Short mmCIF file of C-alpha atoms in Angstrom, two decimals:
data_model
loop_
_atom_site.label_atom_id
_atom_site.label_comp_id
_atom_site.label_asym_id
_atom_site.label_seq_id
_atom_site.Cartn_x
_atom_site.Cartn_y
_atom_site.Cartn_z
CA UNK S 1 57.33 -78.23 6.59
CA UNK S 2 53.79 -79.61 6.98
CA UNK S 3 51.15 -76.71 6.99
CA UNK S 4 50.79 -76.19 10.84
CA UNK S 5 47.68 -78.73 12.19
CA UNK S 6 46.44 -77.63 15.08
CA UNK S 7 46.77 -79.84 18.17
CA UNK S 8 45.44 -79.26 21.51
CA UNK S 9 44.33 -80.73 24.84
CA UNK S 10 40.61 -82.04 25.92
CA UNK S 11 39.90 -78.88 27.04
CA UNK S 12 39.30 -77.71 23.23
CA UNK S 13 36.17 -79.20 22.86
CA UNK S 14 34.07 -76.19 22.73
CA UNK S 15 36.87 -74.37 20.28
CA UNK S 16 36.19 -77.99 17.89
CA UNK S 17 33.04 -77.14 18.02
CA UNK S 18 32.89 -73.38 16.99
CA UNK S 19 35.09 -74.67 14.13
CA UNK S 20 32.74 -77.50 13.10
CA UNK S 21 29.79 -74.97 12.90
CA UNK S 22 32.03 -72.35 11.02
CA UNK S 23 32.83 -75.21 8.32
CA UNK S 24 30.87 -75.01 4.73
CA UNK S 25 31.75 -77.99 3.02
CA UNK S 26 29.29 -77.75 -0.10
CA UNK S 27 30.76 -74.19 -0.47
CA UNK S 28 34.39 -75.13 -0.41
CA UNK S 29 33.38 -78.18 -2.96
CA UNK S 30 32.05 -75.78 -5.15
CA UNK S 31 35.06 -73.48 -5.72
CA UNK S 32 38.13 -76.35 -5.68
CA UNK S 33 35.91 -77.83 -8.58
CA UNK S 34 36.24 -74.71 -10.46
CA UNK S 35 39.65 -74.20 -9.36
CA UNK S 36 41.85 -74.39 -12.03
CA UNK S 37 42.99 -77.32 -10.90
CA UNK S 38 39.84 -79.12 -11.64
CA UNK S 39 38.55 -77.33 -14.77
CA UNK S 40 41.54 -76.83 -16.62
CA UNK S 41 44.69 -78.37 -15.09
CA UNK S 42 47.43 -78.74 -18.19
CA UNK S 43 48.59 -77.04 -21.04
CA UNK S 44 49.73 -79.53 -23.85
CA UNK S 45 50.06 -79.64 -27.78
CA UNK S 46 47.19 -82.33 -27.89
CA UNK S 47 47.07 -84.87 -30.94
CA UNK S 48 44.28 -87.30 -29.63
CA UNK S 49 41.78 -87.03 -27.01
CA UNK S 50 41.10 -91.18 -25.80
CA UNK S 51 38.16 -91.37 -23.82
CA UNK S 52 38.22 -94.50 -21.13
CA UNK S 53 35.80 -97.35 -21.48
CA UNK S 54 35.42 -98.44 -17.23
CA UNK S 55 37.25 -100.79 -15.75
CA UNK S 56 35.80 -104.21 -15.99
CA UNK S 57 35.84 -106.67 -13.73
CA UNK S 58 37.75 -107.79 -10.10
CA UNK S 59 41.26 -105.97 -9.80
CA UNK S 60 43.62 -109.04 -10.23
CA UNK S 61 45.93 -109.69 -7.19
CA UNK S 62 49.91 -109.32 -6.84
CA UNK S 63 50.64 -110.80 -3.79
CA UNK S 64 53.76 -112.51 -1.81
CA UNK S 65 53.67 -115.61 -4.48
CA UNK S 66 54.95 -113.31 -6.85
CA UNK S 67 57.72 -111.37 -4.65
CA UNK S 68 61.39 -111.63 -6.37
CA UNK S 69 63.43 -109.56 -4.01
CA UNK S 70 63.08 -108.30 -0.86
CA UNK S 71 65.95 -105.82 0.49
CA UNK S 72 66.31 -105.00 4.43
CA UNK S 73 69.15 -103.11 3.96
CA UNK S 74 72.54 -103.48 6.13
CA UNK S 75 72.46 -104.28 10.12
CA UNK S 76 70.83 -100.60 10.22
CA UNK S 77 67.58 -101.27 7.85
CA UNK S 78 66.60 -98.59 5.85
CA UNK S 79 65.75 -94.70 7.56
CA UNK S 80 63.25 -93.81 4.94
CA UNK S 81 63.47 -94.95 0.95
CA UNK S 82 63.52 -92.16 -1.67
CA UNK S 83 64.31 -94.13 -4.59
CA UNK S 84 65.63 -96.78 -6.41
CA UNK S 85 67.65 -97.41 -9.75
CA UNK S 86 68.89 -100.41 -11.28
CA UNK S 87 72.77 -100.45 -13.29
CA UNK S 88 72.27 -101.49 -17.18
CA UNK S 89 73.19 -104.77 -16.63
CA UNK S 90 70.39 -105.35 -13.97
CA UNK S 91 73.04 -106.94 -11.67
CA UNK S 92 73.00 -103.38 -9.30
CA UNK S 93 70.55 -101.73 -7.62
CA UNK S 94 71.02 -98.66 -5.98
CA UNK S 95 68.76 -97.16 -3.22
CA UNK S 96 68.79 -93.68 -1.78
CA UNK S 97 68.13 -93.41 1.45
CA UNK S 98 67.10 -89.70 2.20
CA UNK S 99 66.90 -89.97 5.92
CA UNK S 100 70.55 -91.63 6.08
CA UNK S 101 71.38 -89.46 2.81
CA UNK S 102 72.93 -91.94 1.32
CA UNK S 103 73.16 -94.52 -0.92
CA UNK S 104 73.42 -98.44 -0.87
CA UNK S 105 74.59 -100.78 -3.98
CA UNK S 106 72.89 -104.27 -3.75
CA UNK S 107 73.60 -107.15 -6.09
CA UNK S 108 70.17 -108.54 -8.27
CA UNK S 109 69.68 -111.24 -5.52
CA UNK S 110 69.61 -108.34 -3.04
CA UNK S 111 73.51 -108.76 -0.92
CA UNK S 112 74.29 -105.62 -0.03
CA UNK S 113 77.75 -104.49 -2.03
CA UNK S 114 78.91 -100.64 -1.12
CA UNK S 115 77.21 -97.53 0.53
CA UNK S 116 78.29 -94.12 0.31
CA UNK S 117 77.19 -90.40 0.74
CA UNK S 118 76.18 -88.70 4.60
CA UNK S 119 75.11 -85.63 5.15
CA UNK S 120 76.96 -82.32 4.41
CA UNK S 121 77.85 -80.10 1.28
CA UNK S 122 81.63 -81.67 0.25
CA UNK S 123 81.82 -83.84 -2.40
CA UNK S 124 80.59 -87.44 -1.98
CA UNK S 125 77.51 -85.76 0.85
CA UNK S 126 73.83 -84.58 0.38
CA UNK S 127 71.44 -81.64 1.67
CA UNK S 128 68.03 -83.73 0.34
CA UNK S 129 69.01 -86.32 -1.86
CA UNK S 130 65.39 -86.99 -3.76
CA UNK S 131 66.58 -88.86 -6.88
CA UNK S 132 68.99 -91.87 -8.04
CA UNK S 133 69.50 -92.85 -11.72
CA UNK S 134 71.93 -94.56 -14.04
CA UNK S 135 72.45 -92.30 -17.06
CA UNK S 136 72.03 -94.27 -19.77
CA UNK S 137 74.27 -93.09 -22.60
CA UNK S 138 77.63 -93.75 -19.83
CA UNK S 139 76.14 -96.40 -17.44
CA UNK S 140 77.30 -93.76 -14.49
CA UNK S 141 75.02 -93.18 -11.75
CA UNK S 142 73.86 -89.84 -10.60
CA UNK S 143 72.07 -88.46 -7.45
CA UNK S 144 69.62 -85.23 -7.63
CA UNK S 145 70.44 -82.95 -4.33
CA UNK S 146 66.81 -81.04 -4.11
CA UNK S 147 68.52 -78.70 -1.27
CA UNK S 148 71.23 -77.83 -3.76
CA UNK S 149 69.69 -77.90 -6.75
CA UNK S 150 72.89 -79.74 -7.70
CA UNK S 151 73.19 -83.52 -10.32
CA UNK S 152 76.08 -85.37 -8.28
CA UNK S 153 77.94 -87.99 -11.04
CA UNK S 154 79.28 -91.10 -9.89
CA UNK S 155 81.65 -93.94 -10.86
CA UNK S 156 79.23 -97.26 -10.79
CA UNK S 157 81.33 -98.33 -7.48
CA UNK S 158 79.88 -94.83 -6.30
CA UNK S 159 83.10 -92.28 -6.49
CA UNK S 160 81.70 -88.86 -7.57
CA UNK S 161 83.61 -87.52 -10.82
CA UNK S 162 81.82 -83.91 -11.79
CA UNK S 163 78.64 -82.35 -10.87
CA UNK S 164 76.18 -80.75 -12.87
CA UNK S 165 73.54 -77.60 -12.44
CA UNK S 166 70.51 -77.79 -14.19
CA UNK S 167 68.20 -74.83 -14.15
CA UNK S 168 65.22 -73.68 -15.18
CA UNK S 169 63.89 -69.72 -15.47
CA UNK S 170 64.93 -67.15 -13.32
CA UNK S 171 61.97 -67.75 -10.70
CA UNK S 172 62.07 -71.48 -10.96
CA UNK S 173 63.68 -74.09 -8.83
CA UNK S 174 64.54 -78.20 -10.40
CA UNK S 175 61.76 -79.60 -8.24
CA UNK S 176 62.69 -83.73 -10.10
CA UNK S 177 64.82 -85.33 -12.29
CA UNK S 178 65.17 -87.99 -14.55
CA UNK S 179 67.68 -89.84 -16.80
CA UNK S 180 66.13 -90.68 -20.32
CA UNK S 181 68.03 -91.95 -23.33
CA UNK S 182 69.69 -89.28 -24.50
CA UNK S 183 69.09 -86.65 -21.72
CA UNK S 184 66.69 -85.78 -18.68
CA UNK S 185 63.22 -84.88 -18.38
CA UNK S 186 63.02 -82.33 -15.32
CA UNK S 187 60.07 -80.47 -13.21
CA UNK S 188 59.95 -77.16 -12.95
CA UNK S 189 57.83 -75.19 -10.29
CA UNK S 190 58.04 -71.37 -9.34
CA UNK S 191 60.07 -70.42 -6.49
CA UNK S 192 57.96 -70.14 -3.48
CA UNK S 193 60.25 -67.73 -2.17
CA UNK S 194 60.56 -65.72 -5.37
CA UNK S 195 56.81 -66.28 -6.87
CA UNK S 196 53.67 -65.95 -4.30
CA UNK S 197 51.08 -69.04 -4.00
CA UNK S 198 48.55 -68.13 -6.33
CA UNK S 199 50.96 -67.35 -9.49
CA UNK S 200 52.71 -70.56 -9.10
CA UNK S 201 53.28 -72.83 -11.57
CA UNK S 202 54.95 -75.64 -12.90
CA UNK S 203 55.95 -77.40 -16.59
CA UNK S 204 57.66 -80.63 -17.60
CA UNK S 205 60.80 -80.01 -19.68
CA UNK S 206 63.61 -82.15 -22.17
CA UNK S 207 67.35 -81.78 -21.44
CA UNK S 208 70.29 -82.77 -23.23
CA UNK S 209 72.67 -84.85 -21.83
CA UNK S 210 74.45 -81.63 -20.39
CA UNK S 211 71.47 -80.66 -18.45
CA UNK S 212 70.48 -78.07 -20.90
CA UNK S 213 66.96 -77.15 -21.45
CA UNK S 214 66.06 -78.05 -25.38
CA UNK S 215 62.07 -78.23 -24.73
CA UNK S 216 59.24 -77.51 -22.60
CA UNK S 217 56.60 -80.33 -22.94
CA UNK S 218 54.00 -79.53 -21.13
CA UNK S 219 52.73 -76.94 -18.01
CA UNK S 220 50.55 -77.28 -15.24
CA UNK S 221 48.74 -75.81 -12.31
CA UNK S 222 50.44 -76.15 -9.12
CA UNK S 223 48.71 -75.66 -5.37
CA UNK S 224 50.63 -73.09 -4.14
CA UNK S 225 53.53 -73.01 -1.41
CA UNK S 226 53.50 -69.90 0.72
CA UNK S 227 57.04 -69.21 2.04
CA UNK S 228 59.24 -66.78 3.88
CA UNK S 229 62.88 -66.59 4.69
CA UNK S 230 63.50 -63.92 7.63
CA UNK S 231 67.24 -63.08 8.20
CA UNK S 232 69.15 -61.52 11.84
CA UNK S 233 70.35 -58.48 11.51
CA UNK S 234 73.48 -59.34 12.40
CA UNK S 235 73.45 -62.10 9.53
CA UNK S 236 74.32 -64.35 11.64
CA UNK S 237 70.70 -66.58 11.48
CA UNK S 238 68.39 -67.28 8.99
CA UNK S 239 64.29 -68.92 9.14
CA UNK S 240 62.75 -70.14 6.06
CA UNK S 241 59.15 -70.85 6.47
CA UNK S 242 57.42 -73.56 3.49
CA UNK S 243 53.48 -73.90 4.38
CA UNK S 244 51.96 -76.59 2.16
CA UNK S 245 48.82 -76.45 0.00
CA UNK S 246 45.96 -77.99 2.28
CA UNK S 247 46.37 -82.44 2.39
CA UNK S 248 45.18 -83.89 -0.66
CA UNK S 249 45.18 -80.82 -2.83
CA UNK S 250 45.80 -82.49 -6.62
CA UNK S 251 49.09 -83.12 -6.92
CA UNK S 252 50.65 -82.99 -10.16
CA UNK S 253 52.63 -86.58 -10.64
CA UNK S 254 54.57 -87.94 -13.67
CA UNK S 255 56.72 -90.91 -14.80
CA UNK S 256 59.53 -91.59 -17.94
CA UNK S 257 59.88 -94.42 -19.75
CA UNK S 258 63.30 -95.20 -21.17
CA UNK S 259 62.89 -93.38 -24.28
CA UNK S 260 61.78 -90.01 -23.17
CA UNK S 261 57.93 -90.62 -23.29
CA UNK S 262 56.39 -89.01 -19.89
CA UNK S 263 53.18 -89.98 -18.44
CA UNK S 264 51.47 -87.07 -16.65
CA UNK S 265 48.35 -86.62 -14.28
CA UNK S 266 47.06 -83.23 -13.36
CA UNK S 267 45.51 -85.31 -10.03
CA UNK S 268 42.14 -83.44 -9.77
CA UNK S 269 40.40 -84.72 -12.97
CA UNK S 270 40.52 -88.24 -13.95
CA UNK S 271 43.16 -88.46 -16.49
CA UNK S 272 46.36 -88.97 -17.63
CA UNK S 273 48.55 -87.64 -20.39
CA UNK S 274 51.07 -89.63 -22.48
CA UNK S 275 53.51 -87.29 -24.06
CA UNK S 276 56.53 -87.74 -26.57
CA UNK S 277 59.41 -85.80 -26.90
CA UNK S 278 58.53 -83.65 -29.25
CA UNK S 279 55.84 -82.32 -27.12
CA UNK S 280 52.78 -84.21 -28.92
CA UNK S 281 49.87 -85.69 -26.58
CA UNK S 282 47.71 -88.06 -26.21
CA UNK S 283 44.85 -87.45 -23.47
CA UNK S 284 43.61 -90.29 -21.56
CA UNK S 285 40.37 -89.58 -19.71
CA UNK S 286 36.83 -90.76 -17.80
CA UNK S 287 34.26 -88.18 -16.77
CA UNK S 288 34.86 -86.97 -13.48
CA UNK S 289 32.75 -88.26 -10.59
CA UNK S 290 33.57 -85.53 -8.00
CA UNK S 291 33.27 -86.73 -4.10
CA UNK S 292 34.13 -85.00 -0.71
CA UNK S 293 36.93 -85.63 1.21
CA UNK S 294 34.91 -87.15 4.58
CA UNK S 295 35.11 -87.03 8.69
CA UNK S 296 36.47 -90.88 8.40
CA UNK S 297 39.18 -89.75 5.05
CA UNK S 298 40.70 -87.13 8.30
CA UNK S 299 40.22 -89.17 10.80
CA UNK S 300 42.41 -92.01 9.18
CA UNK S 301 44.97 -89.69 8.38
CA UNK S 302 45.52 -87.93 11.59
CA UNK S 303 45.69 -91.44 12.77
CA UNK S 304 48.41 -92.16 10.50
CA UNK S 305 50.35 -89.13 11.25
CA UNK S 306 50.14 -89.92 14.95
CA UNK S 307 51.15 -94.02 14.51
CA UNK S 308 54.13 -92.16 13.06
CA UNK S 309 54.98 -89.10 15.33
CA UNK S 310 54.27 -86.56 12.95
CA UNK S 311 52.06 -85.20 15.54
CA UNK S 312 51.56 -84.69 19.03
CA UNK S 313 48.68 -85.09 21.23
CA UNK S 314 49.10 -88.55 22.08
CA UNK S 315 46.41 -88.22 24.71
CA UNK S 316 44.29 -85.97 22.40
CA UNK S 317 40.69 -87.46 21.14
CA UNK S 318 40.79 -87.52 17.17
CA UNK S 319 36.88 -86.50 17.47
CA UNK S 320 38.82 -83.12 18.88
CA UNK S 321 41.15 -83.27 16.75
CA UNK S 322 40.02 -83.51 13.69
CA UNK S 323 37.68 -80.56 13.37
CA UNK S 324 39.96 -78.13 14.71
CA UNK S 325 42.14 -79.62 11.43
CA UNK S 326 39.52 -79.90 9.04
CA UNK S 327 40.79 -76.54 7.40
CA UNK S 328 44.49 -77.59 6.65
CA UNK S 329 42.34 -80.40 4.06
CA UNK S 330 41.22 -79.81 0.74
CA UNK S 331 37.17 -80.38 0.33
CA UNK S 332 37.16 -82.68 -3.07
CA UNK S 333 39.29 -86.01 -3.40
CA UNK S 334 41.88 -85.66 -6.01
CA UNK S 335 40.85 -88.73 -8.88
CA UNK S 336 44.45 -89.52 -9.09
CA UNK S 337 47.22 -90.00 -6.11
CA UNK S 338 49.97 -92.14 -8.33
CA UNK S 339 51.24 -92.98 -11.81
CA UNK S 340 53.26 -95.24 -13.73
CA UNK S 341 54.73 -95.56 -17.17
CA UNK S 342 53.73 -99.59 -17.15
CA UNK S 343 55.70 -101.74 -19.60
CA UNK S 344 54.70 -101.04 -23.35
CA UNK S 345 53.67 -97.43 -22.87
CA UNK S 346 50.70 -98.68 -20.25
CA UNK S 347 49.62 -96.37 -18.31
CA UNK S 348 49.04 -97.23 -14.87
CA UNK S 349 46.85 -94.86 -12.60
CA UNK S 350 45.78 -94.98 -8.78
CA UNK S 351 42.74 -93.49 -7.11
CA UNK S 352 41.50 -92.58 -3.48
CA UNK S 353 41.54 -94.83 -0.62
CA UNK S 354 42.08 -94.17 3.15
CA UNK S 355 40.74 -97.60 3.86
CA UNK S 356 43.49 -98.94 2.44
CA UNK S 357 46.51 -96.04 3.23
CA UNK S 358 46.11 -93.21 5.81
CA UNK S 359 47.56 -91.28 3.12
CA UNK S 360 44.67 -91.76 1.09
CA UNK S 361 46.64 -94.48 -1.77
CA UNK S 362 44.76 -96.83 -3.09
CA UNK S 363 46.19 -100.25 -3.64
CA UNK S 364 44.23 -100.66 -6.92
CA UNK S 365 45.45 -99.49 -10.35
CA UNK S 366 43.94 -99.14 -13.04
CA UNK S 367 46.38 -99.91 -16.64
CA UNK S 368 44.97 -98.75 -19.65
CA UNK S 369 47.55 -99.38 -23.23
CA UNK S 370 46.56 -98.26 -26.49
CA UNK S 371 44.21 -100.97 -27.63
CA UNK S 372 41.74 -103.37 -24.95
CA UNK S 373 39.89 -102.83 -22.11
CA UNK S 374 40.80 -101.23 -18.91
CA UNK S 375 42.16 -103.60 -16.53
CA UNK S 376 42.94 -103.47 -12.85
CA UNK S 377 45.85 -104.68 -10.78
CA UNK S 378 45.54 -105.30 -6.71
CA UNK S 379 48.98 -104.58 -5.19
CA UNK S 380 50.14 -105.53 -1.92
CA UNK S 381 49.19 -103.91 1.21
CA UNK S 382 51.59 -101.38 2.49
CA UNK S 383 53.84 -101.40 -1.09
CA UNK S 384 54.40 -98.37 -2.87
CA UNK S 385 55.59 -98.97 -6.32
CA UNK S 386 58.60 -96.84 -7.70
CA UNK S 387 59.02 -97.90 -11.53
CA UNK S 388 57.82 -100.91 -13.37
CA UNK S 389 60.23 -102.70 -15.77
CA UNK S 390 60.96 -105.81 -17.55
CA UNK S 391 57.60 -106.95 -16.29
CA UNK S 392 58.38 -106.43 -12.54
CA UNK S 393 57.41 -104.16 -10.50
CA UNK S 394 59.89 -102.18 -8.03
CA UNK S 395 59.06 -99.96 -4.70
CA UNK S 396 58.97 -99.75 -1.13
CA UNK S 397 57.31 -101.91 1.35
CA UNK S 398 55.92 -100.22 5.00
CA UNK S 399 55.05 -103.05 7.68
CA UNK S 400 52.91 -102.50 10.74
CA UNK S 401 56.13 -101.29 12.63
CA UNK S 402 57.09 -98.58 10.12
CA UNK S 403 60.30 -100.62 8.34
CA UNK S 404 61.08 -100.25 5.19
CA UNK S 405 62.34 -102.43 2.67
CA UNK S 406 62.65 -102.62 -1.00
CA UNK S 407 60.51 -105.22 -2.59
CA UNK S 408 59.96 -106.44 -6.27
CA UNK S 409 56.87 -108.08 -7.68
CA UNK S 410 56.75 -109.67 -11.36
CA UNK S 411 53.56 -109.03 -13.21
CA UNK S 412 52.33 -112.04 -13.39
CA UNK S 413 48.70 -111.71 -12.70
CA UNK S 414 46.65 -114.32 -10.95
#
């Protein structure tokens, strides 16, 4: 669950502004930029440090003109989009739905074709579905149950044949997966309930095609979960408690390309990591231009989570609101919110924005490949990109009513 934001009536005014008063912003900046999150974020078996030359120029626009499919699901629409995976051929695309928790099959010109899954632990159902993928060494498809910790095989007309159990250490739970020729690449992260917040960590690993852990490729710093799980006595009920790191903590995100190469960013310092399966690294990095996390960044997003009813306090001011919240955010903006392994072993990166998301995504990526200037590419309003391939670009698309869709963009840049 969210880490609790407090929400009140009118009549907190005078608590809002005790908190405002209490609030040391230069202070907090301070020690999140000599967090370890900041100052020392991965452990890798570097071969090449790359440092960035700036982006040059306008960001170059992807817009509707260059749409190839747009998906609105079946009568129902879509709940809300986890992820996407398209068949070998390129004729199928699958798309996991993780409200419905289930999937949908659509043809490449976007009919739909099959659905199965629902909620529930028999075969064929899902806890937290969080991944789809075709494994490429069968052409079978395969859905990662978070919940269950649990690599559900399917026939390509989605029958499930066998399940797998990939784990990691003792104290660690499978937090993503990902089909690679000739195995997975898998995220690791302490168990919250097993490990406390500050000795938390996480690592990047290989698999074999078994699920088998051959290789750890890298390790990271993780903002820490705190968590509890409180049981009856009689047995009979159970509470687990997850309280998230303060909103827009770095977050730790990576991508695969087919061949096992993962792109990594720490998210607090600007830069990326390209790393091959043996473990070998190349950084990718620009000096880091700290800046606080402002009134307007909280404002927006409190906004946003109200648009969507992930709070209350409809008839709540957001000038109340948003000291009384200011805590549950981190002080510094993370450098990096998104990456992508881009065609060609590009590597696509995303800053800070909450003029352009409420969640703080900006629509402007910045691609940087092994020889050439930094470039930057505009994308859509509202479209969060998934995976990149074949020179189009595949995600979800949010309109101003909160539907989702699955749109495709080809990289043709105007």
């Amino acid at each position: 669950m969210r880490r609790g934001m407090v929400m009140l009536g009118a009549a907190a005014a005078v608590a809002a502004i005790a908190a405002l008063a209490a609030f040391r912003r230069s202070g907090r900046m301070d020690a999140e930029l000599a967090s370890v999150f900041f100052a020392a974020p991965v452990q890798v078996r570097l071969a090449a440090d790359r440092a960035l030359p700036p982006a040059s120029g306008e960001p170059r626009d992807v817009d509707a003109s260059g749409r190839v499919l747009r998906i609105d699901g079946d009568e129902d629409g879509f709940g809300r989009i986890a992820d996407l995976a398209r068949n070998r051929g390129g004729d199928t695309l699958y798309v996991l739905d993780g409200m419905a928790k289930s999937v949908a099959a659509f043809d490449a010109g976007g009919r739909w074709l099959f659905a199965f899954g629902g909620e529930g632990g028999g075969p064929g159902e899902f806890r937290d579905p969080a991944a789809v993928m075709v494994l490429p060494w069968s052409g079978e498809m395969a859905v990662w149950d978070l919940a269950t910790q649990r690599l559900a095989i399917h026939t390509s007309a989605g029958k499930e044949t066998r399940a797998l159990k990939p784990a990691g250490g003792a104290d660690e739970l499978v937090h993503r997966l990902e089909a690679v020729d000739g195995g997975f690449v898998a995220e690791l992260r302490s168990n919250p309930l097993r490990v406390g917040a500050a000795a938390q960590r996480g690592r990047l690993v290989a698999m074999d095609t078994a699920s088998r852990m051959t290789a750890t490729l890298l390790r990271f710093a993780l903002p820490g979960v705190d968590a509890t799980h409180r049981e009856s006595a009689a047995g009979r009920s159970s509470v687990t408690t997850w309280l998230k790191p303060p909103t827009w903590s770095p977050e730790p995100r990576w991508d695969a390309l087919p061949d096992g190469t993962v792109v990594f960013a720490p998210g607090g310092p600007d830069e990326a990591y390209r790393v091959d399966r043996s473990g070998r690294a190349v950084r990718l990095h620009r000096p880091l231009r700290p800046a606080g996390v402002t009134r307007q960044d909280r404002l927006r997003n409190l906004d946003g989570l109200r648009q969507r009813r992930m709070i209350a306090s409809p008839g709540t001011s957001l000038a109340v609101l948003e000291p009384l919240n200011r805590r549950f955010y981190a002080a510094v903006r993370p450098s990096v919110t998104g990456v992508l392994a881009g065609p060609a072993g590009a590597v696509w990166t995303r800053g800070f924005d909450t003029g352009e998301s409420w969640r703080g995504f900006s629509r402007v990526w910045n691609v940087a490949a092994d020889a050439g200037a930094v470039r930057r590419v505009r994308l859509p309003a509202g479209f969060e990109p998934l995976q990149a391939e074949g020179g189009v670009i595949y995600g979800v698309s949010t309109d101003s009513l909160q539907v989702e869709r699955v749109e495709a963009y080809r990289m043709e840049e105007r």
